[in-house]
Amino acid sequence: MPSTVRVLMVGNLVSNLAAFLNAFLVLYLLHEGFSAWESGVVLTALMVGRILGSAVGGTAADRFGYRWTIIGSTAATAVLTAAIVYVPNVWVGVLVAGGAGLTATAFRPAAMARVVELTPDERQVMTFSIWRATFNIGSTLGPLTAALLLTWFDSYVPLFLADAATSLCYGLVALLVLPADSARGGKHKEEKAGKQPAPGYRKVVSDGRFVLVVLGLFLTSVAYIQMNSSLPLFVTESGFDSRIYAVMLAINGFMVIALELWLSKWTQKAPIGLPMAAGMGLLGLGYLTYLGPSQTWILLAGTVVWTFGEVIAAPSMLAYPGLVAPAALRGRYIGLATLATQIAYSVGPVVGVTAWHWWGTRLWVLTGACAGAAAVCVAVGAGVRARPRPRELHVSTERESEPA
């Protein structure tokens, strides 16, 4: 990988290693005397900000450049995260937490777009497999780091200051190390020279095939997130010990770490729609397995199947938006795909838990149907026979006729 991509990989690792604000915000606010309702409102603002940050970050990446979007968003995240410890009331907390959530995710479309720009098409899937590995390592070691800080300082404040410090360091490294963005295509430069309005998300959503893939990403994310919401309810209320659920999570984590990079050596050679559709299909099939007899081996076998689906599909899902995007809209394409996933992760647990209470084990029919529909959307939108090519960006040059 080019040195710039390596820097972005390390930044992705560190930003997830010290992402303490999500997990400990409510505990900190309760400790500081805020009510449970006030703490929940502030946390909601943080989550809404994180969802909106993907769309805002995609726009900023295309308009201001990848490098400056990364620098600006990480610097703002550092300031706002540190400011959390000084909020005097719930409404200031809402503003600060919402802003921190927005800026904390705004850099991701720019960073991913820069990775796409510097990586040959035939290596995109493997590169984003490594990107996922850095995310998973950071997310796994983060809680252990938080436990150590809490043991040493017996306070939540150092957690937020450490979170802010890592964001600030990322921004400084981006300022000092990342080179300026390369030119993003002749058409984009001509649009700027002619002072034509830059295309926005309206142009992205007019790409019907891409929107179909985004719908597939949304549906498969709704299905996938059930591992953290309705699956533990299903396991414990089916008469199993909670340790069985822990074993299922351990199987998932081990397979992702052990197999994803290795399998990416082969999936990157296939038409990118094929591993996405196949993986989504396996995800649904694995969840449908839970409709079988309530036996331990059935639970473990189903977990193996849907985890295979995850490791086959996930790297290609990350690589696809940047591969098909016109250069001038790469940030927005990635931002829209990320936005769909973030929304799914927010509404998916509510949908799953509600379905479990209404329908019991028939929840897995709904989950399998979501994953199956996602596979169809991706197969149609991305295709399963040919590698994707960047979409052509057509901007109208016609002028309205002036009145006589």
XYZ file of C-alpha atoms in Angstrom:
404
model
C 0.000 0.000 0.000
C 1.157 3.591 -0.571
C 2.378 5.394 2.549
C -0.689 7.662 2.523
C -3.005 4.651 2.687
C -0.952 3.231 5.564
C -1.355 6.480 7.493
C -5.112 6.349 6.961
C -5.200 2.722 8.100
C -3.402 3.608 11.336
C -5.747 6.553 11.796
C -8.732 4.234 11.423
C -7.245 1.909 14.035
C -6.485 4.655 16.551
C -9.820 6.440 16.106
C -11.658 3.221 17.001
C -9.207 2.279 19.740
C -10.069 5.444 21.686
C -13.756 5.858 20.748
C -14.834 6.137 24.383
C -17.529 8.787 24.037
C -20.235 6.405 22.761
C -19.818 3.840 25.501
C -19.256 6.034 28.551
C -21.197 9.234 27.896
C -24.320 8.163 29.814
C -22.316 6.827 32.772
C -20.347 10.071 32.961
C -23.446 12.275 32.833
C -25.200 10.214 35.519
C -22.077 10.489 37.675
C -22.144 14.276 37.219
C -25.717 14.544 38.463
C -27.679 14.564 35.199
C -30.944 12.604 35.263
C -31.429 9.416 33.286
C -33.765 11.276 30.894
C -31.235 14.079 30.328
C -28.437 11.577 29.768
C -30.567 9.726 27.228
C -31.342 12.948 25.345
C -27.649 13.836 25.114
C -26.795 10.307 23.929
C -29.538 10.521 21.299
C -28.017 13.779 20.034
C -24.652 12.042 19.773
C -26.141 9.162 17.763
C -28.075 11.464 15.440
C -24.916 13.464 14.866
C -22.979 10.331 13.989
C -25.625 9.354 11.424
C -25.689 12.799 9.802
C -21.897 13.003 9.842
C -21.602 10.488 7.009
C -23.694 12.625 4.645
C -22.045 15.886 5.708
C -18.595 14.323 5.431
C -19.309 13.087 1.907
C -20.286 16.587 0.794
C -17.259 18.158 2.482
C -14.909 15.614 0.920
C -16.078 16.425 -2.610
C -16.246 20.175 -2.036
C -13.169 20.921 0.093
C -10.957 17.933 -0.642
C -10.183 14.743 1.232
C -7.157 16.046 3.156
C -8.806 19.182 4.518
C -11.990 17.319 5.427
C -9.961 14.853 7.489
C -8.001 17.655 9.161
C -11.057 19.777 9.914
C -13.296 16.995 11.187
C -10.672 15.415 13.459
C -9.670 18.790 14.917
C -13.321 19.663 15.585
C -13.884 16.232 17.139
C -10.972 16.803 19.507
C -12.364 20.141 20.690
C -15.956 18.959 21.088
C -15.049 15.683 22.795
C -12.925 17.507 25.369
C -15.732 20.050 25.852
C -18.117 17.310 27.006
C -16.598 17.424 30.488
C -17.518 21.110 30.827
C -21.186 21.119 29.710
C -23.292 22.981 32.325
C -26.735 21.678 31.340
C -28.555 19.226 29.135
C -29.142 21.615 26.218
C -25.499 22.587 25.925
C -24.749 18.875 26.189
C -27.070 18.191 23.262
C -25.276 20.746 21.083
C -21.791 19.580 22.031
C -22.556 15.856 21.797
C -24.434 16.271 18.505
C -21.512 18.205 17.043
C -19.003 15.669 18.336
C -20.980 12.807 16.810
C -21.206 14.595 13.472
C -17.513 15.433 13.204
C -16.433 12.016 14.513
C -17.872 10.299 11.430
C -17.439 13.124 8.904
C -13.824 12.204 8.161
C -14.617 8.623 7.143
C -15.990 9.249 3.614
C -12.941 11.418 2.886
C -10.497 8.848 4.258
C -12.171 5.989 2.378
C -12.326 8.024 -0.829
C -8.594 8.761 -0.536
C -7.919 5.042 -0.114
C -9.970 4.318 -3.239
C -8.128 7.010 -5.185
C -4.702 5.572 -4.369
C -5.498 1.867 -4.694
C -5.646 -0.071 -8.000
C -9.122 -1.406 -8.731
C -8.027 -5.025 -8.515
C -6.723 -4.448 -4.952
C -9.694 -2.536 -3.539
C -11.359 -5.509 -1.857
C -8.182 -6.665 -0.134
C -7.364 -3.110 0.969
C -10.800 -2.636 2.517
C -10.490 -6.025 4.155
C -7.440 -4.607 5.935
C -9.464 -1.453 6.682
C -12.073 -3.635 8.407
C -9.333 -5.441 10.299
C -8.040 -2.162 11.737
C -11.604 -1.248 12.711
C -12.168 -4.598 14.430
C -8.835 -4.511 16.257
C -9.502 -0.999 17.519
C -13.052 -1.840 18.585
C -11.835 -4.972 20.403
C -8.931 -3.376 22.260
C -10.810 -0.139 23.008
C -12.799 -1.467 25.985
C -9.626 -2.964 27.473
C -7.888 0.406 27.161
C -10.866 2.078 28.810
C -10.732 -0.430 31.681
C -7.052 0.353 32.248
C -7.666 4.123 32.264
C -10.561 3.760 34.697
C -8.388 1.628 36.967
C -5.541 4.132 36.957
C -7.544 7.351 37.275
C -10.905 6.252 38.732
C -12.610 8.918 36.613
C -14.370 9.185 33.271
C -12.695 12.492 32.404
C -9.368 10.934 31.263
C -11.333 8.723 28.856
C -12.786 11.705 27.027
C -9.502 13.584 27.105
C -7.720 10.545 25.667
C -10.405 10.310 22.968
C -9.885 13.999 22.161
C -6.103 13.610 22.148
C -6.157 10.785 19.613
C -8.434 12.816 17.317
C -6.102 15.789 17.624
C -3.064 13.621 16.863
C -4.817 12.192 13.809
C -5.557 15.707 12.577
C -1.964 16.845 13.122
C -0.591 13.807 11.311
C -2.994 14.483 8.436
C -1.821 18.102 8.308
C 1.883 17.244 8.381
C 2.041 13.929 6.522
C -0.852 13.530 4.105
C -0.064 14.990 0.670
C -2.460 17.268 -1.154
C -5.282 15.584 -3.019
C -4.583 14.588 -6.592
C -6.708 15.951 -9.428
C -10.050 14.163 -9.685
C -10.592 14.013 -13.392
C -10.828 16.387 -16.323
C -14.593 16.744 -16.196
C -14.469 17.933 -12.585
C -11.832 20.548 -13.385
C -13.839 21.752 -16.362
C -16.905 22.172 -14.162
C -14.923 24.360 -11.768
C -13.407 26.374 -14.597
C -16.850 26.974 -16.130
C -18.294 27.895 -12.704
C -21.078 25.376 -13.121
C -22.884 24.267 -9.962
C -21.228 21.216 -8.425
C -23.436 18.110 -8.544
C -24.711 16.984 -5.145
C -26.631 14.096 -3.617
C -29.428 14.592 -6.141
C -27.001 13.368 -8.797
C -26.060 10.383 -6.632
C -29.652 9.258 -6.063
C -30.339 9.562 -9.788
C -27.961 6.615 -10.235
C -30.642 3.934 -10.014
C -28.295 0.953 -9.939
C -26.255 2.424 -7.120
C -29.389 3.290 -5.116
C -30.475 -0.325 -5.494
C -27.154 -1.456 -4.016
C -27.525 1.080 -1.173
C -30.957 -0.417 -0.430
C -29.262 -3.807 -0.299
C -26.658 -2.463 2.135
C -29.453 -1.090 4.323
C -31.406 -4.357 4.375
C -28.382 -6.535 5.065
C -27.295 -4.204 7.891
C -30.765 -4.482 9.465
C -30.360 -8.265 9.345
C -26.746 -8.287 10.531
C -27.292 -6.089 13.595
C -29.679 -8.680 15.048
C -26.588 -10.445 16.396
C -26.410 -7.708 19.034
C -30.115 -7.154 19.702
C -32.613 -9.943 19.155
C -30.143 -12.863 19.027
C -29.236 -12.713 22.744
C -32.966 -12.570 23.593
C -33.593 -15.600 21.402
C -30.754 -17.587 22.996
C -31.626 -16.886 26.630
C -35.412 -17.146 26.229
C -34.996 -20.454 24.386
C -33.594 -21.924 27.585
C -29.864 -21.632 26.892
C -27.286 -20.193 29.234
C -25.966 -16.749 28.291
C -22.539 -18.355 27.935
C -23.794 -20.008 24.736
C -24.348 -16.535 23.291
C -20.814 -15.604 24.366
C -19.478 -18.658 22.517
C -21.422 -17.631 19.400
C -19.854 -14.170 19.519
C -16.428 -15.749 20.022
C -16.946 -17.942 16.937
C -17.909 -14.880 14.926
C -14.880 -12.896 16.077
C -12.443 -15.748 15.504
C -13.725 -16.438 11.983
C -13.573 -12.761 11.011
C -9.981 -12.448 12.234
C -8.807 -15.780 10.843
C -10.613 -15.915 7.487
C -11.495 -12.488 6.128
C -8.092 -11.404 4.825
C -7.391 -14.889 3.507
C -10.717 -15.135 1.656
C -10.248 -11.639 0.223
C -7.343 -12.993 -1.852
C -9.986 -14.828 -3.908
C -13.047 -12.609 -3.622
C -11.103 -9.619 -4.990
C -10.678 -11.536 -8.258
C -14.425 -12.050 -8.720
C -16.952 -9.536 -10.076
C -17.611 -7.456 -6.976
C -21.365 -8.036 -7.001
C -20.881 -11.796 -6.691
C -19.296 -11.954 -3.201
C -21.688 -9.255 -1.981
C -24.797 -11.129 -3.143
C -23.458 -14.538 -2.057
C -22.456 -13.238 1.361
C -25.825 -11.611 1.940
C -27.537 -14.845 0.956
C -25.427 -16.811 3.434
C -26.201 -14.253 6.128
C -29.923 -14.855 5.659
C -29.479 -18.626 5.479
C -27.523 -18.628 8.740
C -30.273 -16.778 10.576
C -32.953 -19.050 9.082
C -31.069 -21.981 10.634
C -32.260 -20.768 14.045
C -35.780 -21.863 13.063
C -34.630 -25.463 13.503
C -34.683 -27.552 16.695
C -33.461 -25.709 19.800
C -30.144 -27.488 20.136
C -26.723 -26.058 20.846
C -25.152 -27.392 17.674
C -27.903 -25.743 15.602
C -27.092 -22.362 17.151
C -23.379 -22.790 16.549
C -23.843 -24.059 12.976
C -26.090 -21.116 12.111
C -23.498 -18.728 13.509
C -20.795 -20.288 11.329
C -22.975 -19.910 8.220
C -23.928 -16.246 8.687
C -20.375 -15.356 9.727
C -19.133 -16.847 6.446
C -21.572 -14.521 4.765
C -20.117 -11.568 6.655
C -16.484 -12.278 5.816
C -17.300 -12.915 2.145
C -19.439 -9.816 1.604
C -18.151 -7.098 3.938
C -14.876 -6.062 2.210
C -16.615 -5.846 -1.173
C -19.454 -3.829 0.391
C -16.936 -1.270 1.616
C -15.064 -1.132 -1.687
C -18.044 -0.908 -4.050
C -19.226 2.736 -3.574
C -15.808 4.214 -4.293
C -15.219 1.910 -7.242
C -18.336 2.948 -9.148
C -18.412 6.629 -8.162
C -17.425 9.414 -10.560
C -14.294 11.084 -9.186
C -16.130 14.338 -8.444
C -18.771 12.524 -6.369
C -16.701 9.843 -4.691
C -17.159 11.293 -1.210
C -20.926 11.549 -1.623
C -21.256 8.000 -2.985
C -19.351 6.662 0.008
C -21.253 9.004 2.338
C -24.662 7.775 1.125
C -23.665 4.124 1.491
C -22.312 4.780 4.985
C -25.431 6.760 5.910
C -27.679 3.842 4.928
C -25.635 1.476 7.068
C -25.656 3.841 10.066
C -29.433 4.258 9.862
C -29.878 0.486 9.642
C -27.728 -0.045 12.716
C -29.918 2.470 14.578
C -33.368 1.185 13.585
C -32.446 -2.500 13.208
C -32.364 -3.318 16.937
C -35.786 -1.697 17.450
C -37.255 -3.626 14.520
C -35.691 -6.901 15.661
C -36.676 -6.700 19.321
C -40.217 -5.631 18.396
C -40.523 -8.523 15.932
C -39.236 -10.929 18.576
C -41.878 -9.841 21.090
C -44.656 -10.014 18.489
C -43.720 -13.120 16.540
C -41.128 -15.033 18.557
C -38.877 -17.242 16.460
C -40.648 -16.137 13.266
C -38.384 -13.111 13.603
C -35.769 -15.168 11.736
C -38.086 -15.434 8.726
C -38.143 -11.631 8.575
C -34.373 -11.440 9.070
C -33.704 -14.040 6.389
C -36.083 -12.245 4.036
C -34.221 -8.945 4.564
C -30.896 -10.587 3.750
C -32.363 -12.400 0.741
C -33.905 -9.197 -0.603
C -30.551 -7.473 -0.087
C -28.821 -10.161 -2.158
C -31.308 -9.642 -4.997
C -30.890 -5.850 -4.887
C -27.119 -6.149 -5.058
C -27.164 -8.798 -7.791
C -29.343 -6.544 -9.957
C -27.668 -3.260 -9.066
C -24.014 -4.287 -9.063
C -24.192 -7.293 -11.373
C -22.460 -10.611 -10.803
C -20.645 -11.070 -14.104
C -18.393 -8.070 -14.663
C -16.211 -5.727 -12.654
C -17.761 -2.318 -12.003
C -16.562 0.781 -13.780
C -16.838 4.357 -12.513
C -20.059 6.043 -13.580
C -19.773 8.869 -16.094
C -20.654 12.254 -14.613
C -22.802 14.290 -16.959
C -23.537 17.877 -15.986
C -25.847 19.876 -18.207
C -24.182 22.827 -19.964
C -27.342 24.232 -21.477
C -28.425 27.723 -20.466
C -31.972 28.866 -20.138
C -33.012 31.180 -22.983
C -33.280 34.809 -22.020
C -36.624 36.584 -22.487
C -36.908 38.712 -25.617
